Amino acid sequence: MTCKELVAFLNDYREQRLPADVAADLEKHLDLCPPCRAYLRSYEETIKLGRDAIATADDEACREMPEHLVEAILRLRGSARED
Amino acid sequence: MQTSAEATHDGVLVDRLKAGDADAYETLVRDHIGRMLAVARRYLRSDEDAQDVVQEAFLAVFRGIDGFAGHARLSTWMHRIVVNAALMRIRKRSYTAEKPIDDLLPTFLDDGHHAIEPQAWNVDAAQAIESAETRELVRDAIDQLPDGHRTVLLLRDIDGFDTGETAAALGISENAAKIRLHRARQALRQILDPHFSEEQS
Ligand SMILES: [Zn+2]
């Protein structure tokens, strides 16, 4: 397996969707190839960073109370009832 | 899984909504508006669009409440509604062709080796994300992804849609959804790489 193939298979590998022999080849390559190990780890970190950055943004937004929007939405309720 | 306290809270509120209780509507809006806005904002780049979409989503919630059966949590149901409203808005807006993502994908030599060898990152996500600067950096990086890839990344990694749900929400095949997710994460990794790789520090 080449580095290019490993990177292409990476997500299927993480989600355990590769046939056993391909997964074994991939692990053998990982053992011998520091750049691919670095790639895999940084790919995992990327997912976590994305999740965490958005989750904290959500928590900040939860403390917001835009009154004009609340009012506008409550007015919409009237129109929702009419039709 | 919802706790029984949450289920009871939802159940009582839904009953009051179905009965047309004005206070219950105000409670519903105030309890959920912050999170609904946050969700809309991550899909849409303009705050004005996000506010419009939140209004559309609440209208859909008001219209749908009579049919809400209570199998899911109220917040989960509303979350799906605002995500779908945001996707619909993006679809209406993007007449322009998708920006190519190829420039953000790793490149390889003819023999299959990395053209540029990936370096280890000196980052622990849990720790890094404590800094407001890092959070901003990561959110900006996500915003740089082309829409078609960014939405798949948000749906799958952030908003908890599975591959089938993502494909259905975007009108693409499951295979396309899988490929886009992998490419989006690779591109995001590439944008973040200069900030976190060991050579940098
Ligand atoms: Zn390799």
Coordinates of C-alpha atoms and ligand atoms in Angstrom, one line a residue:
Chain A
M1 CA 0.0 0.0 0.0
T2 CA 1.3 3.5 -0.8
C3 CA 0.8 6.7 1.2
K4 CA -1.7 7.9 -1.4
E5 CA -3.8 4.8 -1.0
L6 CA -3.6 4.9 2.8
V7 CA -4.9 8.5 2.8
A8 CA -7.7 7.5 0.5
F9 CA -8.7 4.6 2.7
L10 CA -8.2 6.5 6.0
N11 CA -11.8 7.2 6.9
D12 CA -13.1 3.8 5.9
Y13 CA -10.3 2.4 8.1
R14 CA -11.3 4.6 11.1
E15 CA -14.9 3.5 10.7
Q16 CA -13.9 -0.1 10.3
R17 CA -15.4 -0.5 6.9
L18 CA -12.3 -2.0 5.2
P19 CA -11.9 -5.7 4.4
A20 CA -9.7 -7.4 7.0
D21 CA -6.7 -7.9 4.6
V22 CA -6.8 -4.3 3.4
A23 CA -6.9 -3.1 7.0
A24 CA -4.0 -5.3 7.9
D25 CA -2.0 -3.8 5.0
L26 CA -2.9 -0.4 6.1
E27 CA -1.7 -1.0 9.7
K28 CA 1.6 -2.5 8.4
H29 CA 2.1 0.7 6.4
L30 CA 1.3 2.9 9.4
D31 CA 3.8 1.0 11.5
L32 CA 6.6 1.8 9.0
C33 CA 5.6 5.3 7.9
P34 CA 5.8 8.3 10.4
P35 CA 4.3 10.8 7.9
C36 CA 1.2 8.7 7.5
R37 CA 1.0 8.3 11.3
A38 CA 1.2 12.0 11.6
Y39 CA -1.5 12.4 9.0
L40 CA -3.9 10.1 10.7
R41 CA -3.4 11.8 14.1
S42 CA -3.8 15.3 12.7
Y43 CA -6.9 14.1 10.8
E44 CA -8.4 12.9 14.1
E45 CA -7.4 16.2 15.8
T46 CA -9.1 18.1 13.0
I47 CA -12.4 16.4 13.7
K48 CA -12.2 17.1 17.4
L49 CA -11.1 20.7 16.9
G50 CA -14.1 21.3 14.6
R51 CA -16.5 19.8 17.0
D52 CA -15.2 21.6 20.0
A53 CA -14.9 25.0 18.3
I54 CA -18.6 24.8 17.2
A55 CA -19.8 23.4 20.5
T56 CA -18.4 26.4 22.4
A57 CA -19.9 28.8 19.9
D58 CA -23.3 27.1 20.5
D59 CA -22.9 27.5 24.3
E60 CA -22.1 31.2 23.9
A61 CA -25.1 31.8 21.6
C62 CA -27.4 30.1 24.1
R63 CA -26.9 33.0 26.4
E64 CA -28.1 35.4 23.7
M65 CA -31.7 36.8 23.8
P66 CA -32.3 39.0 20.7
E67 CA -35.6 40.6 21.8
H68 CA -36.5 42.0 18.3
L69 CA -36.3 38.5 16.9
V70 CA -38.3 37.0 19.8
E71 CA -41.0 39.5 19.1
A72 CA -41.0 38.9 15.3
I73 CA -41.3 35.2 15.9
L74 CA -44.2 35.5 18.3
R75 CA -46.0 37.7 15.8
L76 CA -45.5 34.9 13.2
R77 CA -47.5 32.6 15.5
G78 CA -50.6 34.7 14.7
S79 CA -50.1 34.1 11.0
A80 CA -49.4 30.4 11.6
R81 CA -52.8 30.1 13.3
E82 CA -54.7 31.9 10.6
D83 CA -53.9 29.4 7.8
Chain B
M1 CA -31.7 9.3 25.4
Q2 CA -33.9 11.7 27.2
T3 CA -34.2 11.7 31.0
S4 CA -37.7 11.3 32.4
A5 CA -37.5 14.9 33.7
E6 CA -36.8 16.2 30.2
A7 CA -39.6 14.1 28.8
T8 CA -42.0 15.4 31.3
H9 CA -40.9 19.0 30.7
D10 CA -41.3 18.5 26.9
G11 CA -44.6 16.7 27.3
V12 CA -46.2 19.5 29.5
L13 CA -44.9 22.2 27.2
V14 CA -46.2 20.5 24.1
D15 CA -49.6 20.0 25.6
R16 CA -49.8 23.7 26.4
L17 CA -48.6 24.6 22.9
K18 CA -51.2 22.4 21.4
A19 CA -53.8 24.1 23.6
G20 CA -52.7 27.4 22.2
D21 CA -51.2 28.8 25.4
A22 CA -49.5 32.1 24.6
D23 CA -47.0 31.8 27.5
A24 CA -46.0 28.4 26.4
Y25 CA -45.1 29.8 22.9
E26 CA -43.0 32.5 24.5
T27 CA -41.2 29.9 26.7
L28 CA -40.5 27.8 23.6
V29 CA -39.1 30.7 21.7
R30 CA -36.9 31.9 24.5
D31 CA -35.6 28.5 25.4
H32 CA -34.6 27.6 21.9
I33 CA -33.8 30.8 20.0
G34 CA -30.1 31.0 21.0
R35 CA -29.3 27.5 19.9
M36 CA -31.4 27.8 16.7
L37 CA -29.5 31.0 15.8
A38 CA -26.1 29.3 16.5
V39 CA -27.1 26.4 14.2
A40 CA -28.3 28.8 11.4
R41 CA -25.2 30.9 11.6
R42 CA -22.8 28.1 11.1
Y43 CA -24.5 27.1 7.8
L44 CA -25.1 30.7 6.5
R45 CA -22.4 33.3 6.3
S46 CA -24.8 36.3 6.8
D47 CA -26.4 37.0 10.1
E48 CA -29.4 38.5 8.3
D49 CA -29.9 35.1 6.5
A50 CA -29.5 33.3 9.8
Q51 CA -32.2 35.4 11.5
D52 CA -34.6 34.8 8.5
V53 CA -34.0 31.1 8.6
V54 CA -34.7 31.0 12.4
Q55 CA -38.0 32.7 11.7
E56 CA -38.9 30.2 9.0
A57 CA -37.9 27.4 11.3
F58 CA -40.1 28.6 14.1
L59 CA -43.0 29.1 11.7
A60 CA -42.5 25.4 10.7
V61 CA -42.4 24.4 14.3
F62 CA -45.7 26.3 15.1
R63 CA -47.3 24.7 12.1
G64 CA -46.0 21.2 13.0
I65 CA -46.6 21.2 16.7
D66 CA -50.0 19.5 16.4
G67 CA -48.4 16.6 14.6
F68 CA -45.4 16.4 17.0
A69 CA -45.7 12.9 18.5
G70 CA -43.0 13.1 21.2
H71 CA -40.9 10.2 20.0
A72 CA -37.9 12.5 19.8
R73 CA -37.0 15.4 22.1
L74 CA -38.5 18.7 21.2
S75 CA -35.0 20.2 20.9
T76 CA -33.9 17.4 18.6
W77 CA -37.0 17.9 16.4
M78 CA -36.4 21.7 16.3
H79 CA -32.7 21.2 15.5
R80 CA -33.6 19.2 12.4
I81 CA -36.1 21.8 11.3
V82 CA -33.6 24.7 11.5
V83 CA -30.8 22.7 9.8
N84 CA -33.2 21.9 6.9
A85 CA -34.3 25.5 6.6
A86 CA -30.7 26.6 6.5
L87 CA -29.9 24.0 3.8
M88 CA -32.9 25.2 1.7
R89 CA -31.6 28.8 2.0
I90 CA -28.1 27.7 0.8
R91 CA -29.6 25.9 -2.1
K92 CA -31.6 28.9 -3.2
R93 CA -28.5 31.1 -2.9
S94 CA -25.8 29.1 -4.6
Y95 CA -26.2 29.6 -8.3
T96 CA -22.5 29.9 -8.6
A97 CA -20.4 26.8 -9.3
E98 CA -18.8 25.0 -6.3
K99 CA -15.3 26.3 -5.6
P100 CA -12.9 23.5 -6.3
I101 CA -11.5 21.8 -3.2
D102 CA -8.5 20.2 -5.0
D103 CA -6.1 22.9 -3.9
L104 CA -6.8 22.0 -0.3
L105 CA -6.2 18.2 -0.7
P106 CA -2.8 16.5 -0.1
T107 CA -0.7 15.8 -3.1
F108 CA 1.4 12.7 -3.9
L109 CA 4.4 11.9 -6.0
D110 CA 4.1 9.4 -8.9
D111 CA 5.3 6.6 -6.7
G112 CA 2.5 7.3 -4.2
H113 CA 4.6 9.0 -1.5
H114 CA 3.5 12.2 0.1
A115 CA 4.7 15.2 -2.0
I116 CA 5.0 17.1 1.2
E117 CA 5.6 14.9 4.3
P118 CA 2.9 15.6 6.9
Q119 CA 4.4 16.7 10.2
A120 CA 3.1 15.7 13.6
W121 CA 0.9 18.3 15.3
N122 CA 1.9 19.7 18.7
V123 CA -1.7 20.1 19.7
D124 CA -4.1 18.6 22.1
A125 CA -7.5 19.5 20.9
A126 CA -9.2 19.6 24.3
Q127 CA -6.5 22.0 25.6
A128 CA -6.2 24.1 22.4
I129 CA -9.8 24.8 22.2
E130 CA -9.7 26.5 25.7
S131 CA -8.3 29.5 23.8
A132 CA -10.8 31.9 22.2
E133 CA -8.2 32.6 19.5
T134 CA -8.0 28.9 18.5
R135 CA -11.8 28.6 18.4
E136 CA -12.0 31.6 16.1
L137 CA -9.2 30.1 13.9
V138 CA -11.0 26.8 13.6
R139 CA -14.3 28.4 12.8
D140 CA -12.7 30.6 10.1
A141 CA -11.1 27.5 8.6
I142 CA -14.4 25.8 8.4
D143 CA -15.9 28.9 6.7
Q144 CA -13.2 28.7 4.0
L145 CA -14.4 25.3 2.8
P146 CA -16.6 25.3 -0.4
D147 CA -20.3 25.1 0.5
G148 CA -21.0 21.6 -0.7
H149 CA -18.2 20.2 1.4
R150 CA -18.7 22.5 4.4
T151 CA -22.3 21.5 4.7
V152 CA -21.5 17.8 4.7
L153 CA -18.8 18.4 7.4
L154 CA -21.3 20.3 9.5
L155 CA -24.1 17.8 9.1
R156 CA -21.9 14.7 9.8
D157 CA -19.3 16.0 12.3
I158 CA -21.3 18.7 14.1
D159 CA -25.0 18.2 13.8
G160 CA -25.2 14.4 14.2
F161 CA -26.7 13.4 10.8
D162 CA -25.6 10.0 9.6
T163 CA -24.5 9.3 6.0
G164 CA -28.0 8.4 4.8
E165 CA -29.6 11.5 6.4
T166 CA -26.9 13.7 5.0
A167 CA -27.3 12.3 1.5
A168 CA -31.1 12.8 1.7
A169 CA -30.9 16.3 3.1
L170 CA -28.6 17.4 0.3
G171 CA -30.1 15.3 -2.5
I172 CA -26.8 13.5 -3.2
S173 CA -25.8 9.8 -3.1
E174 CA -24.5 8.2 0.1
N175 CA -21.2 7.6 -1.7
A176 CA -20.9 11.2 -2.7
A177 CA -21.7 12.2 1.0
K178 CA -18.9 9.9 2.2
I179 CA -16.4 11.2 -0.3
R180 CA -17.2 14.8 0.5
L181 CA -16.9 14.3 4.2
H182 CA -13.4 12.8 3.8
R183 CA -12.3 15.6 1.5
A184 CA -13.8 18.3 3.7
R185 CA -11.9 16.9 6.7
Q186 CA -8.7 16.7 4.7
A187 CA -9.1 20.2 3.5
L188 CA -9.8 21.5 7.0
R189 CA -6.7 19.6 8.2
Q190 CA -4.7 21.3 5.5
I191 CA -5.9 24.8 6.4
L192 CA -5.1 24.2 10.1
D193 CA -1.8 22.5 9.5
P194 CA 0.5 25.6 9.4
H195 CA -0.9 26.6 12.8
F196 CA -0.5 23.3 14.6
S197 CA 2.4 21.4 13.0
E198 CA 5.6 21.1 15.0
E199 CA 7.8 23.0 12.6
Q200 CA 5.7 26.0 13.2
S201 CA 6.2 26.4 16.9
Ligands
ZN1 ZN 2.9 6.5 4.3

